[in-house]
mmCIF file of C-alpha atoms in Angstrom:
data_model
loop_
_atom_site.group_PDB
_atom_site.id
_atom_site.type_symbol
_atom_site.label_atom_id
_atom_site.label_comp_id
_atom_site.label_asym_id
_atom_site.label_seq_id
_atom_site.Cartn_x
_atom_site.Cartn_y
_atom_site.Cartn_z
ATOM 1 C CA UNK A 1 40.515 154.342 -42.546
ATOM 2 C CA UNK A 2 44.374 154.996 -41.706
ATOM 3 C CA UNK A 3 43.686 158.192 -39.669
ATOM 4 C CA UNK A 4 40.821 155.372 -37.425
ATOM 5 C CA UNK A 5 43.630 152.949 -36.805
ATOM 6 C CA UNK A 6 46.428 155.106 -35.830
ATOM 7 C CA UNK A 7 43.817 157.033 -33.100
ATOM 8 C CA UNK A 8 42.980 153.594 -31.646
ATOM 9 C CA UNK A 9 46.268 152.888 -31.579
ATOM 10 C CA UNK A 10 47.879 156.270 -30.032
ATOM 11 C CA UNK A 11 45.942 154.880 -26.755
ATOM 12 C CA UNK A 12 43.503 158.031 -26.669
ATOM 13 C CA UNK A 13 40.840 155.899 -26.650
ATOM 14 C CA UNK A 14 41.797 153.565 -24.198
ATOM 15 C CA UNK A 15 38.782 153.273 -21.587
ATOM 16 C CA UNK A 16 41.208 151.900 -18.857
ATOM 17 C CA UNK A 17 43.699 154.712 -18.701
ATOM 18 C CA UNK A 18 43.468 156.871 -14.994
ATOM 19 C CA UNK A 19 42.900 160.621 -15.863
ATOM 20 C CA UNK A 20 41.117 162.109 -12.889
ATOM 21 C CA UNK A 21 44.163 161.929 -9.823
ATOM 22 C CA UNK A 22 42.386 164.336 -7.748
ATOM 23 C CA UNK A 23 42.173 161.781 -4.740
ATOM 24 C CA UNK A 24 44.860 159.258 -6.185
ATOM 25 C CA UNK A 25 48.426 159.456 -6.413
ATOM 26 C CA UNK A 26 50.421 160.534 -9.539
ATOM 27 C CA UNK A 27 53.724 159.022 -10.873
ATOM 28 C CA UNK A 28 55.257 162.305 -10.167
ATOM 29 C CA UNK A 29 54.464 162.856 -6.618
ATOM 30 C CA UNK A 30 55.179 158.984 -5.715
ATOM 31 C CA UNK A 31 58.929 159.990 -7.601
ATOM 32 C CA UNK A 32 58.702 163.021 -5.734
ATOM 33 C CA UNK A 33 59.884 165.244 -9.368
ATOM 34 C CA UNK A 34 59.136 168.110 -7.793
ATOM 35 C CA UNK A 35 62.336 167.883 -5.317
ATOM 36 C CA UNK A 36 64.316 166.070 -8.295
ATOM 37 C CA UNK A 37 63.544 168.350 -10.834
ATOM 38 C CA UNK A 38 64.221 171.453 -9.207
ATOM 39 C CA UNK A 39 67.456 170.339 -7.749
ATOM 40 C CA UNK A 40 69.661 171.628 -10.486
ATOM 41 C CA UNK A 41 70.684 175.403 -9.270
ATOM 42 C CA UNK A 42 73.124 176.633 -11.885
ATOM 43 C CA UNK A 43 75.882 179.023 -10.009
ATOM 44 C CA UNK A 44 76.975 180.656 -13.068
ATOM 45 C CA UNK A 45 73.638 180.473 -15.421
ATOM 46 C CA UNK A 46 76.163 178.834 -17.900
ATOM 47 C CA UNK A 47 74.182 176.317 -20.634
ATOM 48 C CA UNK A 48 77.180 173.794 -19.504
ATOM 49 C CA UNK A 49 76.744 173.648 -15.939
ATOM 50 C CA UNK A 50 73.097 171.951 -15.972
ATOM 51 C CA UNK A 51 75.187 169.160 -17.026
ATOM 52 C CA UNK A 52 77.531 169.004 -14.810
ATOM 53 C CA UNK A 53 74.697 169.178 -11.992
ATOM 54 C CA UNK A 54 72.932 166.383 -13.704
ATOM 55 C CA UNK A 55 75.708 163.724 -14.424
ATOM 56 C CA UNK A 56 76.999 164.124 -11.011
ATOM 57 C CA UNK A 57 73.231 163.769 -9.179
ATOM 58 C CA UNK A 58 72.879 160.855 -11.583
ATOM 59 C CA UNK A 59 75.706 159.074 -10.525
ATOM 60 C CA UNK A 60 74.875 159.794 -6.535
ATOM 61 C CA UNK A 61 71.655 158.289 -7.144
ATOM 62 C CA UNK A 62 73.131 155.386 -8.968
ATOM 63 C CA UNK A 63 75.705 155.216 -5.805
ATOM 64 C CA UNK A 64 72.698 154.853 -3.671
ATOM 65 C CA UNK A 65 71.470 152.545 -5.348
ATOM 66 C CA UNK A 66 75.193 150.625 -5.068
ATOM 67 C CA UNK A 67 75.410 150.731 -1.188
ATOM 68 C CA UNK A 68 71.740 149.426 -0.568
ATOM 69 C CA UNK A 69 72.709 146.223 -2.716
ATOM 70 C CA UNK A 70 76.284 145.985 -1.246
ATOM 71 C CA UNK A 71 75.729 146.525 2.560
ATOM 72 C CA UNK A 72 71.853 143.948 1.807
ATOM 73 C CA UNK A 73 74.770 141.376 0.161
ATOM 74 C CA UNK A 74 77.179 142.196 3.233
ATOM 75 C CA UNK A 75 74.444 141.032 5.490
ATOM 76 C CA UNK A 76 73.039 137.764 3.386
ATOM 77 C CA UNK A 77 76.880 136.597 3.092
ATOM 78 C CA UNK A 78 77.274 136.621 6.882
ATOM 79 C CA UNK A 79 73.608 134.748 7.239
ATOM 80 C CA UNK A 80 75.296 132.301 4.694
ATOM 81 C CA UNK A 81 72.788 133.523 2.162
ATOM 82 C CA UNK A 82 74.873 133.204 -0.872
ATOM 83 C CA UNK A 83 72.667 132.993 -3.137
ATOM 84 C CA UNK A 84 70.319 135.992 -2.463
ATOM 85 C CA UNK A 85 73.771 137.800 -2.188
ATOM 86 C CA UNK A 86 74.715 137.009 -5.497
ATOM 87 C CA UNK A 87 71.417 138.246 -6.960
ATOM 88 C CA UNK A 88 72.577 141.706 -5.310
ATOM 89 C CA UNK A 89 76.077 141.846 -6.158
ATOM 90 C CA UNK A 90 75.096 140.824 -10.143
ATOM 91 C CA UNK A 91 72.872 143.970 -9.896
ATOM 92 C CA UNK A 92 75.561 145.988 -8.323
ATOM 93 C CA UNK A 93 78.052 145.221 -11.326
ATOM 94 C CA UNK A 94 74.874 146.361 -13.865
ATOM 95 C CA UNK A 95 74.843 149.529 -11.956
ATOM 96 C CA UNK A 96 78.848 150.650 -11.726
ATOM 97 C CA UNK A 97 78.094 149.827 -16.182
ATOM 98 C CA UNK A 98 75.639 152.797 -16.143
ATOM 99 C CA UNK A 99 78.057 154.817 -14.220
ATOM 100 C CA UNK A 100 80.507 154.149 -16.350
ATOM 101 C CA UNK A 101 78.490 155.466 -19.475
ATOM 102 C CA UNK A 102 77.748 158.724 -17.186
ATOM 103 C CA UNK A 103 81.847 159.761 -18.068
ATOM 104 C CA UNK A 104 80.761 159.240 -21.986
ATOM 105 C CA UNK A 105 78.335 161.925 -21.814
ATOM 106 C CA UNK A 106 80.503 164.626 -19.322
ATOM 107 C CA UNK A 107 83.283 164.298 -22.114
ATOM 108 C CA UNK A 108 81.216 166.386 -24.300
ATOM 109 C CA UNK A 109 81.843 168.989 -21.697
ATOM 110 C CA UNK A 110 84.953 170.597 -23.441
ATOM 111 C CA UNK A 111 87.742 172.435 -21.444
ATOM 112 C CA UNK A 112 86.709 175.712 -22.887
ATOM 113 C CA UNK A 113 82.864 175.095 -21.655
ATOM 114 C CA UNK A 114 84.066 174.379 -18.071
ATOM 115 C CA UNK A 115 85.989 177.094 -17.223
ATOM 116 C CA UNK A 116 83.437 179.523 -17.545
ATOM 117 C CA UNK A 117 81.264 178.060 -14.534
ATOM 118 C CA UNK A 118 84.459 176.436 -12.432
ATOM 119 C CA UNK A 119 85.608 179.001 -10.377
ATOM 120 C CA UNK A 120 81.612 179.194 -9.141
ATOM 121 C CA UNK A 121 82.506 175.474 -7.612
ATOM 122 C CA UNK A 122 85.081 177.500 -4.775
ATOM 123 C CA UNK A 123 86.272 174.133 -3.431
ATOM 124 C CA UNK A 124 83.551 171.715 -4.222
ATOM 125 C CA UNK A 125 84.732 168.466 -5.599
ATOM 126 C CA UNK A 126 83.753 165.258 -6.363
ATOM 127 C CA UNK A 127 86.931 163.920 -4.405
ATOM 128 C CA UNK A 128 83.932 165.008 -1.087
ATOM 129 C CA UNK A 129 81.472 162.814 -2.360
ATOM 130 C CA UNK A 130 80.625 160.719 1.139
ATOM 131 C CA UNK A 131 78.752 158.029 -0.811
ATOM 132 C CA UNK A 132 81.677 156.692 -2.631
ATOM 133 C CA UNK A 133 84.122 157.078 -0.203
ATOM 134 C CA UNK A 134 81.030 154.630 1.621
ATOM 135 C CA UNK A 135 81.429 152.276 -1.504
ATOM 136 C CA UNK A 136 85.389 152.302 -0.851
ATOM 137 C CA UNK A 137 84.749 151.351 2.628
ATOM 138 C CA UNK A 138 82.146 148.604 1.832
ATOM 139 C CA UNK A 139 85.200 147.058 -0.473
ATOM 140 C CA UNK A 140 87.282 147.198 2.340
ATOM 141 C CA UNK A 141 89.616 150.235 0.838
ATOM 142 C CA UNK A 142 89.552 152.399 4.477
ATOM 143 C CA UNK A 143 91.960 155.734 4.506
ATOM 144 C CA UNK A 144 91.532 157.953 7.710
ATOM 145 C CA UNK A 145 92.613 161.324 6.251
ATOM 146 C CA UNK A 146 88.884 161.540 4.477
ATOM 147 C CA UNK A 147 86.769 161.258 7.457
ATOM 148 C CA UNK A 148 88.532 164.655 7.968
ATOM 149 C CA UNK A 149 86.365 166.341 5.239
ATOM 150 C CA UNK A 150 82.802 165.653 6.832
ATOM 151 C CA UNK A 151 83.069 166.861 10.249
ATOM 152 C CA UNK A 152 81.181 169.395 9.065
ATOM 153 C CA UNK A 153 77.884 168.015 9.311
ATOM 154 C CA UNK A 154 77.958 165.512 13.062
ATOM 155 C CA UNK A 155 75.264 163.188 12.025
ATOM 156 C CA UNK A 156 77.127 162.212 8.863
ATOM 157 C CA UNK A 157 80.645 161.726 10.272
ATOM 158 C CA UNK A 158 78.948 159.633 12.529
ATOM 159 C CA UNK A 159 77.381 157.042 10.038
ATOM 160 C CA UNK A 160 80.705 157.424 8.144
ATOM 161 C CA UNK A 161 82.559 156.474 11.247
ATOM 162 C CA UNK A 162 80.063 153.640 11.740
ATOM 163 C CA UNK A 163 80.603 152.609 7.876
ATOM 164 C CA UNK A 164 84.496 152.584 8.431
ATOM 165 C CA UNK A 165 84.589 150.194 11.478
ATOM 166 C CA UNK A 166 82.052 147.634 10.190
ATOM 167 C CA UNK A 167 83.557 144.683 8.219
ATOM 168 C CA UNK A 168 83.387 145.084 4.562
ATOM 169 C CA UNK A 169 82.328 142.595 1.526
ATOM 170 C CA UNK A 170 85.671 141.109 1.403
ATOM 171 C CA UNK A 171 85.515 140.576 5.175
ATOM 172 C CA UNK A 172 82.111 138.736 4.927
ATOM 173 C CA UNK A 173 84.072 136.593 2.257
ATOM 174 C CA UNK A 174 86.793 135.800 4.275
ATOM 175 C CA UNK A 175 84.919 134.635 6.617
ATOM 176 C CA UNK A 176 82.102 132.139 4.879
ATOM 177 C CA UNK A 177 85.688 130.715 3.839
ATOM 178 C CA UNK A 178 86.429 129.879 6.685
ATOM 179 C CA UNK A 179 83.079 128.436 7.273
ATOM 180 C CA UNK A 180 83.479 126.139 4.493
ATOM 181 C CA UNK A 181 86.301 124.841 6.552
ATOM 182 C CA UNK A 182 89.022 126.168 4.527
ATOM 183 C CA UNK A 183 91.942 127.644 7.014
ATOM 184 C CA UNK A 184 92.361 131.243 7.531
ATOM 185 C CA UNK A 185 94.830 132.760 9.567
ATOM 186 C CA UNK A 186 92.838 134.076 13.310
ATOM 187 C CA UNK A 187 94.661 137.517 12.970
ATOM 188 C CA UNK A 188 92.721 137.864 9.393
ATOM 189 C CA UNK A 189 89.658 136.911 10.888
ATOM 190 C CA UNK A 190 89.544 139.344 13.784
ATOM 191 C CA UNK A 191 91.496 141.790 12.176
ATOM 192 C CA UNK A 192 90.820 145.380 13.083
ATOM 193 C CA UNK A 193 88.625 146.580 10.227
ATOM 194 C CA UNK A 194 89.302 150.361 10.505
ATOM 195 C CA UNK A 195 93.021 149.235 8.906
ATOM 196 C CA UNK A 196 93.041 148.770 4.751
ATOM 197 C CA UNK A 197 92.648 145.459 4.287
ATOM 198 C CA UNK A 198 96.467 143.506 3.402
ATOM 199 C CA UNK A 199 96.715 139.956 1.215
ATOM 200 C CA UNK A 200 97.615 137.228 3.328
ATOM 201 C CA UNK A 201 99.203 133.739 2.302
ATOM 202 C CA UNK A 202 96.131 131.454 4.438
ATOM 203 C CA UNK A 203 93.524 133.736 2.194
ATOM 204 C CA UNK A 204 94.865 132.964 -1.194
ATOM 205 C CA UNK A 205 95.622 129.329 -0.304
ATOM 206 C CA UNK A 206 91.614 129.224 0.443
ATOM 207 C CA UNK A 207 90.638 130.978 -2.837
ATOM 208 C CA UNK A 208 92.967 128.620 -4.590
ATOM 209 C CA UNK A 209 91.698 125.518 -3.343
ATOM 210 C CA UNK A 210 88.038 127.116 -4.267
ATOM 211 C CA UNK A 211 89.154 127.860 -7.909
ATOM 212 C CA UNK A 212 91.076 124.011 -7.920
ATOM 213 C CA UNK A 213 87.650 122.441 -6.506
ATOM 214 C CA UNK A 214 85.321 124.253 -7.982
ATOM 215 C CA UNK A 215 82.075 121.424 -7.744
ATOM 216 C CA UNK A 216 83.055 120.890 -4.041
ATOM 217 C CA UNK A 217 82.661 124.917 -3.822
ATOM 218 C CA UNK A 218 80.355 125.929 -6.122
ATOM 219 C CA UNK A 219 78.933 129.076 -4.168
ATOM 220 C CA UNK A 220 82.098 130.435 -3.002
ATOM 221 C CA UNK A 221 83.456 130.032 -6.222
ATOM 222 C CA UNK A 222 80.708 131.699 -7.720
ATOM 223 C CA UNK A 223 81.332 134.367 -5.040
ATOM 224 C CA UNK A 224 85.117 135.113 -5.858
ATOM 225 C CA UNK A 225 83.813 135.662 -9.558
ATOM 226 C CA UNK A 226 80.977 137.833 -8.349
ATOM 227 C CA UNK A 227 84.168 140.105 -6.592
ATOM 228 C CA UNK A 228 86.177 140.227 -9.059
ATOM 229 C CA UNK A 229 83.207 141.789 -11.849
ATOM 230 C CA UNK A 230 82.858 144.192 -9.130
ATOM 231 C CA UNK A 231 86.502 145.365 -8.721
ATOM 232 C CA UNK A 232 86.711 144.931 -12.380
ATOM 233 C CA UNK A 233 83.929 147.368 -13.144
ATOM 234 C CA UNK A 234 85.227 149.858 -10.368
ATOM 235 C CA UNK A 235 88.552 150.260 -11.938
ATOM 236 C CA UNK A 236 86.980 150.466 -15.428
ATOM 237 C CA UNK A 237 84.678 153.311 -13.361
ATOM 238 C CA UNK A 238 88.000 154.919 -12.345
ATOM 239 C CA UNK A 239 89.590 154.661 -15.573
ATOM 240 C CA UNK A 240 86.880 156.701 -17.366
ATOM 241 C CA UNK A 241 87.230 158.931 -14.395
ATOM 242 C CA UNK A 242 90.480 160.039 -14.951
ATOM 243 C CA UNK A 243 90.669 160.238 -18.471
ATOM 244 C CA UNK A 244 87.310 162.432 -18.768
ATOM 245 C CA UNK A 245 89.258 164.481 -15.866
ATOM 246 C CA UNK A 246 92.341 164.856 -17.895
ATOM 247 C CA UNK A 247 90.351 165.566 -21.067
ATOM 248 C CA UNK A 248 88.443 168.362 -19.546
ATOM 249 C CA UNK A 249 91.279 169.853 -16.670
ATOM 250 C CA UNK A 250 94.314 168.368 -18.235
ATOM 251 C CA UNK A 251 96.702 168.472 -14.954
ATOM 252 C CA UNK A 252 95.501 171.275 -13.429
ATOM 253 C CA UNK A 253 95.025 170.757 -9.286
ATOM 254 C CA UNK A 254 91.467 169.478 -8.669
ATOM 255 C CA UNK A 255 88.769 172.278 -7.115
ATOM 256 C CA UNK A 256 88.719 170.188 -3.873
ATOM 257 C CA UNK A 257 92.632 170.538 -3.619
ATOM 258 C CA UNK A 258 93.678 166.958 -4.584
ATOM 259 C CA UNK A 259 96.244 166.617 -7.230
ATOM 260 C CA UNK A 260 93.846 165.674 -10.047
ATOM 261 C CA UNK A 261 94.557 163.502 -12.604
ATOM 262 C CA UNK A 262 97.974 162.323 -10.920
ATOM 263 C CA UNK A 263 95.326 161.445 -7.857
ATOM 264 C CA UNK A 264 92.902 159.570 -10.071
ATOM 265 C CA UNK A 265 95.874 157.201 -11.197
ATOM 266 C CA UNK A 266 97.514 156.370 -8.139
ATOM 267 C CA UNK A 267 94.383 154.955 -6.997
ATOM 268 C CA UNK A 268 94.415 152.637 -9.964
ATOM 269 C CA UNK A 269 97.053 150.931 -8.987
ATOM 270 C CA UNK A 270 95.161 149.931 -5.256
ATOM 271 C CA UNK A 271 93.411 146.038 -5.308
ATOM 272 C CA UNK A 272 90.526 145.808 -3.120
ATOM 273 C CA UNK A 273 90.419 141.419 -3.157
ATOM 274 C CA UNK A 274 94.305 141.056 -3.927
ATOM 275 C CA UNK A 275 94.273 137.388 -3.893
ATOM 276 C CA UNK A 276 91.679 136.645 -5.945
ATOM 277 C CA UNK A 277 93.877 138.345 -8.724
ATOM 278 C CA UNK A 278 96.844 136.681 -7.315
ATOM 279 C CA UNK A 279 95.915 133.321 -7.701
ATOM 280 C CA UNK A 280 95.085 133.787 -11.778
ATOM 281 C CA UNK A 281 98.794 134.088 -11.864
ATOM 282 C CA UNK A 282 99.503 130.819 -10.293
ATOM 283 C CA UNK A 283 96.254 128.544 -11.412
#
């Protein structure tokens, strides 16, 4: 009677269930698993390097995944669509948690394990990945010496180029404060957004009165706190960075020629929405 129960409930005798595809379209072709799955070359043939592969094609996905939700809130924020934006941004701090969690499982990798497959990197580094240096831009975070590195490949540099002109989240921000009515100074508002972004007094004086009248601004204060889980997360995303960097390399220079570790913590000292940290200080 047992062995009768668990077979109807193993779903083997489920009369719905699809099993003859040849006209219809599996899970794995719509995924395309093919492509995905045998996207992991190992240089070196070392166990340790699949890895590697994996946690860094994981977290370009994920970055994907980050931009299409950031540029989609970009847009609804200048449409004055808060509220669709905020459905995107909430996702987009879910998604930096993940990649966070990716550094958890690279720190099994253990210094010993790496250097038998690192030299086969030559001077491939995650410091080159052109999605997150697309994220920086997004958050307003622009540095010209990187656009250097993809010249390479024309049709890239050119969408990165496009990417480092356009007006980034904080921009957006900015700006539906000043729709609101809340004065912002006209050089911040038609600043030249190639240059990193730089705090300005009539931009925290805004974000304060938000955070002091919080009914009469509901949505933009709900917009500053939607910001700040962002940065938060990304600096928390850094954070692991560098220490799983440290833990593996120690200080050694990184394979792309950056200083390493000593490069992954001067960048966590830069604030992509200064004031909205500012004013927590002074509320």
């Amino acid at each position: 009677m047992t062995e009768k129960n668990e077979s109807k409930q193993d779903g083997v005798n489920e009369k719905g269930i699809h099993t003859d595809f040849s006209n219809n379209m599996t899970y794995g072709e719509y995924l395309q698993l093919d492509k995905l799955l045998n996207s992991q070359d190992r240089l070196s043939g070392h166990h340790d390097e699949m890895l590697f592969i994996i946690i860094h094609q994981v977290s370009e996905l994920w970055m994907k995944l980050i931009l299409h939700e950031t540029n989609s809130a970009i847009q609804s924020i200048e449409d004055d669509d808060l509220q669709t934006a905020f459905k995107m941004l909430a996702r987009v701090s879910k998604i930096q948690s993940q990649i966070i969690h990716a550094w958890d499982v690279l720190s099994t990798l253990t210094p010993a394990e790496y250097m038998e497959f690192r030299d086969y990197l030559g001077q491939a580094s995650g410091f080159q990945s052109y999605q997150y240096r697309m994220i920086e831009f997004a958050l307003g975070y622009k540095t010209p010496h990187v656009l250097k590195i993809y010249k390479k490949d024309a049709e890239l540099h050119k969408k990165l180029e496009e990417a480092y002109n356009a007006p980034g989240l904080y921009d957006v921000a900015i700006k539906a404060l000043s729709k609101a009515g809340l004065q912002i100074n006209e050089d911040v508002l038609n600043r030249d957004y190639s240059k990193p972004y730089k705090a300005d007094e009539s931009v925290k004086e805004a974000w304060m009165a938000v955070y002091k009248n919080v009914d009469k601004y509901w949505e933009l204060y709900q917009l500053a706190e939607k910001l700040v889980d962002i940065e938060d997360w990304l600096q928390q995303w850094r954070f692991r960075h560098m220490k799983t960097v440290e833990r593996i390399i120690g200080f050694k220079m990184g394979t792309g020629g950056s200083s390493g570790v000593g490069y992954l913590k001067k960048v966590l000292d830069h604030r992509f929405f200064p004031e909205l940290w500012d004013i927590r200080t002074e509320l």
